[in-house]
C-alpha atoms as a printed R data frame, in Angstrom:
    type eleno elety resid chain resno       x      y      z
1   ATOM     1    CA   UNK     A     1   0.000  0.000  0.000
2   ATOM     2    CA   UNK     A     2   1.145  3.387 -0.307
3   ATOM     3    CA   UNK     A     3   2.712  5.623  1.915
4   ATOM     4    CA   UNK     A     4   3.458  9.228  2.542
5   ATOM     5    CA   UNK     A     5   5.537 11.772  4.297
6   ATOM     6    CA   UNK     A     6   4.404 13.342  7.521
7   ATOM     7    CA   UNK     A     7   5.976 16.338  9.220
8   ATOM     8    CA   UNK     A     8   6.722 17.139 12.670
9   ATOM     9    CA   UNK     A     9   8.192 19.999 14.478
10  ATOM    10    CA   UNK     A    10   9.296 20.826 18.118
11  ATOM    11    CA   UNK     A    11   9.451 24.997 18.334
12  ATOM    12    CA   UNK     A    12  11.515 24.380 21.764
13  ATOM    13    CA   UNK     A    13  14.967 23.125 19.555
14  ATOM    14    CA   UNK     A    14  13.601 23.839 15.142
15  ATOM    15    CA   UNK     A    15  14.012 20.440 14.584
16  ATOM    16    CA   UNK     A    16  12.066 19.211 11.872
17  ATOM    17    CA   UNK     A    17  11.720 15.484 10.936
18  ATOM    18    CA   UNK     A    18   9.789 13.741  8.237
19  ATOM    19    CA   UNK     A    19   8.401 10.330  8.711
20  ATOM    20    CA   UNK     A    20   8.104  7.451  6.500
21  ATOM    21    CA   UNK     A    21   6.801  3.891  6.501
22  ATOM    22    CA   UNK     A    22  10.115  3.052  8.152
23  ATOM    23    CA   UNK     A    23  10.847  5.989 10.286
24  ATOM    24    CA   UNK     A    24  12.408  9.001 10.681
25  ATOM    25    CA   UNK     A    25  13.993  9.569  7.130
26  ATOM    26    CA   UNK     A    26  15.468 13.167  7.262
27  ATOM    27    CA   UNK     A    27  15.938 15.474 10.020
28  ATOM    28    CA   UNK     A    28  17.054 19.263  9.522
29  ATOM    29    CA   UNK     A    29  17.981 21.779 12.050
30  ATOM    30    CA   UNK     A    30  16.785 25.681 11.325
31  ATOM    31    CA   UNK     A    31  19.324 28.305 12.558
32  ATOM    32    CA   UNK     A    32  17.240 30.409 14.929
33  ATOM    33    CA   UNK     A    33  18.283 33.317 13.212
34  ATOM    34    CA   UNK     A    34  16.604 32.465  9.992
35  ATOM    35    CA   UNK     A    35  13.345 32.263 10.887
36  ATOM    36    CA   UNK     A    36  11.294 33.219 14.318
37  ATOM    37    CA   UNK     A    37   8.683 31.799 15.248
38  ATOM    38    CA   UNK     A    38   6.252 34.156 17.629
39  ATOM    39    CA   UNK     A    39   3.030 33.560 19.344
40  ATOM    40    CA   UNK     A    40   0.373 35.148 18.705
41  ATOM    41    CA   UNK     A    41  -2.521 36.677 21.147
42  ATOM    42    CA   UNK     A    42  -5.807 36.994 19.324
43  ATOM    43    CA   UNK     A    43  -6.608 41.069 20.534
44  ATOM    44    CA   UNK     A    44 -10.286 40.968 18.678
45  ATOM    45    CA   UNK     A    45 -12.365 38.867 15.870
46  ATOM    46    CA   UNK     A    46 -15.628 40.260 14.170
47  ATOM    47    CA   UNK     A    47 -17.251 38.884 11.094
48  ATOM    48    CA   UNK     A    48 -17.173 41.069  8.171
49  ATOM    49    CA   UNK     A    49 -19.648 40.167  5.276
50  ATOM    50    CA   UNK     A    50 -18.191 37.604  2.670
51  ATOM    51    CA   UNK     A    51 -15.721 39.680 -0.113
52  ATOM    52    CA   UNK     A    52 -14.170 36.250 -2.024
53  ATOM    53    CA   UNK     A    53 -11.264 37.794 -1.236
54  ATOM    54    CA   UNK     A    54  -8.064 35.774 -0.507
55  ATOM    55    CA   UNK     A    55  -6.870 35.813  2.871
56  ATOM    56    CA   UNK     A    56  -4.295 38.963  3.542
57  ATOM    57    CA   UNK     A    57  -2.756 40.060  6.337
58  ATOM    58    CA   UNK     A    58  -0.966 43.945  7.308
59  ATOM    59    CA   UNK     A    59  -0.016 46.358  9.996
60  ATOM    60    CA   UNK     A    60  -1.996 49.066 10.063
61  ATOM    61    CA   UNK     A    61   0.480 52.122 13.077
62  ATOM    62    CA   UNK     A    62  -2.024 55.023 12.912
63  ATOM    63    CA   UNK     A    63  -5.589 55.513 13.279
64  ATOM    64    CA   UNK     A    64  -6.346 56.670  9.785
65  ATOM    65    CA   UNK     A    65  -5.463 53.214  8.503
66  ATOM    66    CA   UNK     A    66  -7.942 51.380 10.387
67  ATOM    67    CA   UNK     A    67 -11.094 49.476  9.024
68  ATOM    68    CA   UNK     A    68 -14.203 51.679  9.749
69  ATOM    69    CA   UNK     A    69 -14.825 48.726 11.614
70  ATOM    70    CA   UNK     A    70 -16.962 49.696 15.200
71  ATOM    71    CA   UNK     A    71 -14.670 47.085 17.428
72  ATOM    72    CA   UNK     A    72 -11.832 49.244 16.302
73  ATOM    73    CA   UNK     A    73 -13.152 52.317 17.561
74  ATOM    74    CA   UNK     A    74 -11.070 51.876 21.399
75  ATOM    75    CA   UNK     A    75  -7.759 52.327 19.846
76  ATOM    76    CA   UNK     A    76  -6.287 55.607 20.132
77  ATOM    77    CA   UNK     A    77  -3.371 57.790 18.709
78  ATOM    78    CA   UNK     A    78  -1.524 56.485 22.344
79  ATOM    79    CA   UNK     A    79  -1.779 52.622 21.222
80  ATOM    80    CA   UNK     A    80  -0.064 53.607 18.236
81  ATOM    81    CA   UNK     A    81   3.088 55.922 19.811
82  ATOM    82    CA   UNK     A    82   4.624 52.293 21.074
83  ATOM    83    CA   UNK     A    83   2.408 49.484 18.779
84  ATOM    84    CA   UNK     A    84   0.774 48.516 15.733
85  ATOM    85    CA   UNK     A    85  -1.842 46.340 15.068
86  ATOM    86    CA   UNK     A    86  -1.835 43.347 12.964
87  ATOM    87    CA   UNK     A    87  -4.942 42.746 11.046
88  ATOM    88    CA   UNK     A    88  -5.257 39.760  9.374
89  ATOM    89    CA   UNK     A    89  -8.847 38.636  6.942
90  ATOM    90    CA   UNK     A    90  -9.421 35.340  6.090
91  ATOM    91    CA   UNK     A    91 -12.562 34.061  4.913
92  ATOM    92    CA   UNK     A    92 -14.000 30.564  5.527
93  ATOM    93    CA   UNK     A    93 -16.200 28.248  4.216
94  ATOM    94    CA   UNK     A    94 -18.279 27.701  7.605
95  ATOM    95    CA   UNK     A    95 -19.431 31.167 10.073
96  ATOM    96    CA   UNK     A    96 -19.907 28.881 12.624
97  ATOM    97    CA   UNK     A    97 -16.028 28.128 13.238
98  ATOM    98    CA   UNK     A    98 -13.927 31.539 13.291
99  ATOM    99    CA   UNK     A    99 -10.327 31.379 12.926
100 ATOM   100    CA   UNK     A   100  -7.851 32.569 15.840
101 ATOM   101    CA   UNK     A   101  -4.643 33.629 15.093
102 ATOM   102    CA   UNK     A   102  -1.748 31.058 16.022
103 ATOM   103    CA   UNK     A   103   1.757 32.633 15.184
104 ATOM   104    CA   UNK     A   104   4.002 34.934 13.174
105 ATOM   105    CA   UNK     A   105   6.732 33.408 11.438
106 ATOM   106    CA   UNK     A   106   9.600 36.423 11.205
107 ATOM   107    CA   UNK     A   107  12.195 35.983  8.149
108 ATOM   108    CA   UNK     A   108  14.099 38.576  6.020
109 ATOM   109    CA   UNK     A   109  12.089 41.714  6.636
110 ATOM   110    CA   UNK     A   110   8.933 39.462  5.839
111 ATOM   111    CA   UNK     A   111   6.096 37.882  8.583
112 ATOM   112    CA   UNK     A   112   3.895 35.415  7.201
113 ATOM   113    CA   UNK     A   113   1.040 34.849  9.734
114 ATOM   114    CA   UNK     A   114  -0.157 31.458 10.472
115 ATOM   115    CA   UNK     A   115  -3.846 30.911 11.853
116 ATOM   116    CA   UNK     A   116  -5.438 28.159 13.628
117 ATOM   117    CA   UNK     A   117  -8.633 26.941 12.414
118 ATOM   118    CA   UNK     A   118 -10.716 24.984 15.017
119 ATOM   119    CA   UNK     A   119 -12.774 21.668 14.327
120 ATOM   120    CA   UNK     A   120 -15.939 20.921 14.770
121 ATOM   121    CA   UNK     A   121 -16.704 19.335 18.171
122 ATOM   122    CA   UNK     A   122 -18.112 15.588 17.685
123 ATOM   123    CA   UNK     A   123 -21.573 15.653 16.650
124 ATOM   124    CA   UNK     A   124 -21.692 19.788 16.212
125 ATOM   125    CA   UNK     A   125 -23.829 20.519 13.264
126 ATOM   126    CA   UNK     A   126 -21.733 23.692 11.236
127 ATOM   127    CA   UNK     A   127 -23.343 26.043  8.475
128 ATOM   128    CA   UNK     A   128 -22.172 25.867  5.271
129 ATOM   129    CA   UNK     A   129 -22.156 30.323  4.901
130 ATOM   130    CA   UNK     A   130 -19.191 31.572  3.623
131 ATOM   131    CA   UNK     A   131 -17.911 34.427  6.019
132 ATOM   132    CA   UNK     A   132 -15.053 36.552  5.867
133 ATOM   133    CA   UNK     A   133 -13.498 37.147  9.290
134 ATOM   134    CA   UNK     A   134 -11.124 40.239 10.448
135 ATOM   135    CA   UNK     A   135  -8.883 39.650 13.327
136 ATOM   136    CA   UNK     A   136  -5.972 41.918 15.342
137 ATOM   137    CA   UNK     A   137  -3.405 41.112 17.427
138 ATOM   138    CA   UNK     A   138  -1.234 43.980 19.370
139 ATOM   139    CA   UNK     A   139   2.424 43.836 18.007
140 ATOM   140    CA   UNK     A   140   5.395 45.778 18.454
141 ATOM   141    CA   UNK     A   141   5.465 48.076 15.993
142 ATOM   142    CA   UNK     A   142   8.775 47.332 14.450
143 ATOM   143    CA   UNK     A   143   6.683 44.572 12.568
144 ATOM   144    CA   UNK     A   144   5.197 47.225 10.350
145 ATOM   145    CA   UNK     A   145   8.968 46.914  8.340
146 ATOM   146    CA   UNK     A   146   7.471 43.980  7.357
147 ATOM   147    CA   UNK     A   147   5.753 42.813  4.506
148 ATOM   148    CA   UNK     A   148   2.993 40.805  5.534
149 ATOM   149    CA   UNK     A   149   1.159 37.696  4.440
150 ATOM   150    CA   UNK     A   150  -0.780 34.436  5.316
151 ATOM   151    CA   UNK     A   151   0.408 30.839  5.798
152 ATOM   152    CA   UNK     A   152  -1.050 28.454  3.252
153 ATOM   153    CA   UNK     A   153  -2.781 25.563  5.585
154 ATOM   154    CA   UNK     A   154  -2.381 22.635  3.447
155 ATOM   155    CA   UNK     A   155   1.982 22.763  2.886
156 ATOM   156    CA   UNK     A   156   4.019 22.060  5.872
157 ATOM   157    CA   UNK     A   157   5.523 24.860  7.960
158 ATOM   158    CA   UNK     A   158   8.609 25.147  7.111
159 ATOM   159    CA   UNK     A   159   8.067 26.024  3.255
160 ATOM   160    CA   UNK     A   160   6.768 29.305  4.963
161 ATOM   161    CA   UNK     A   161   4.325 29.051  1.870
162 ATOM   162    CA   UNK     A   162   2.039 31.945  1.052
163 ATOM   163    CA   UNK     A   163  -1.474 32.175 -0.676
């Protein structure tokens, strides 16, 4: 019967391993330099209506770039003297499970964000409404150097892939 590759990471030492029918087969070390990995603390969520727009992600470091978006109305010219705010859209194929943000990989003046999309619990019933979904995190804002995007779900993590 067939087989195929399966990744795993540990963020404690960036070791990476891929696993075959008979085992570990490869194992690479990333220099921590290279890439960061950092956590990410979901600030806000609010459904948007659906755009069929591909997921994006950007820091926004002044008021006059935010989304007229009423849950964005408590930020103030303060917030923004020492942060920025990461705002990240993605839309889904079901309203009834919003995305929360996961991490920020940080690489050569680029962050590609990577979000966390939760499952349905056994025997939960989920709609089938397309929604789009804005959500923030507070960041230093040093990350608005950066150009921004979002992690493709379906490659591994350490092609850093982008939509």
């Amino acid at each position: 019967r067939p087989w195929r590759w399966t990744w795993s990471c540990t963020p404690a030492n960036n070791l990476c391993a891929a696993w075959g029918r008979s085992g570990p087969v490869r194992r690479t070390a990333f220099k921590e330099e290279l890439m960061k990995q950092h956590p990410l603390q979901t600030a806000g969520r609010v459904r948007l209506p659906y755009t069929r727009r591909r997921s994006d992600a950007r820091c926004v470091t002044s008021l006059s770039r935010l989304p007229d978006v009423p849950e964005l109305k408590s930020y103030d010219p303060e917030f923004f003297a020492g942060h920025a705010l990461l705002l990240v859209t993605d839309t889904t194929a079901s309203g009834s499970l919003p995305p929360i943000l996961h991490t920020a990989d940080i690489t050569d003046g680029h962050g590609t964000v990577r979000l966390q999309r939760p499952l349905p619990a056994r025997n939960q019933c989920v709609t089938q409404d397309m929604a789009t979904w804005l959500l923030w995190a507070e960041v230093p804002v040093s990350w608005a150097d950066l150009s921004w995007a979002v992690a493709n779900p379906a490659l591994p993590p350490e092609r850093l892939s982008r939509y």
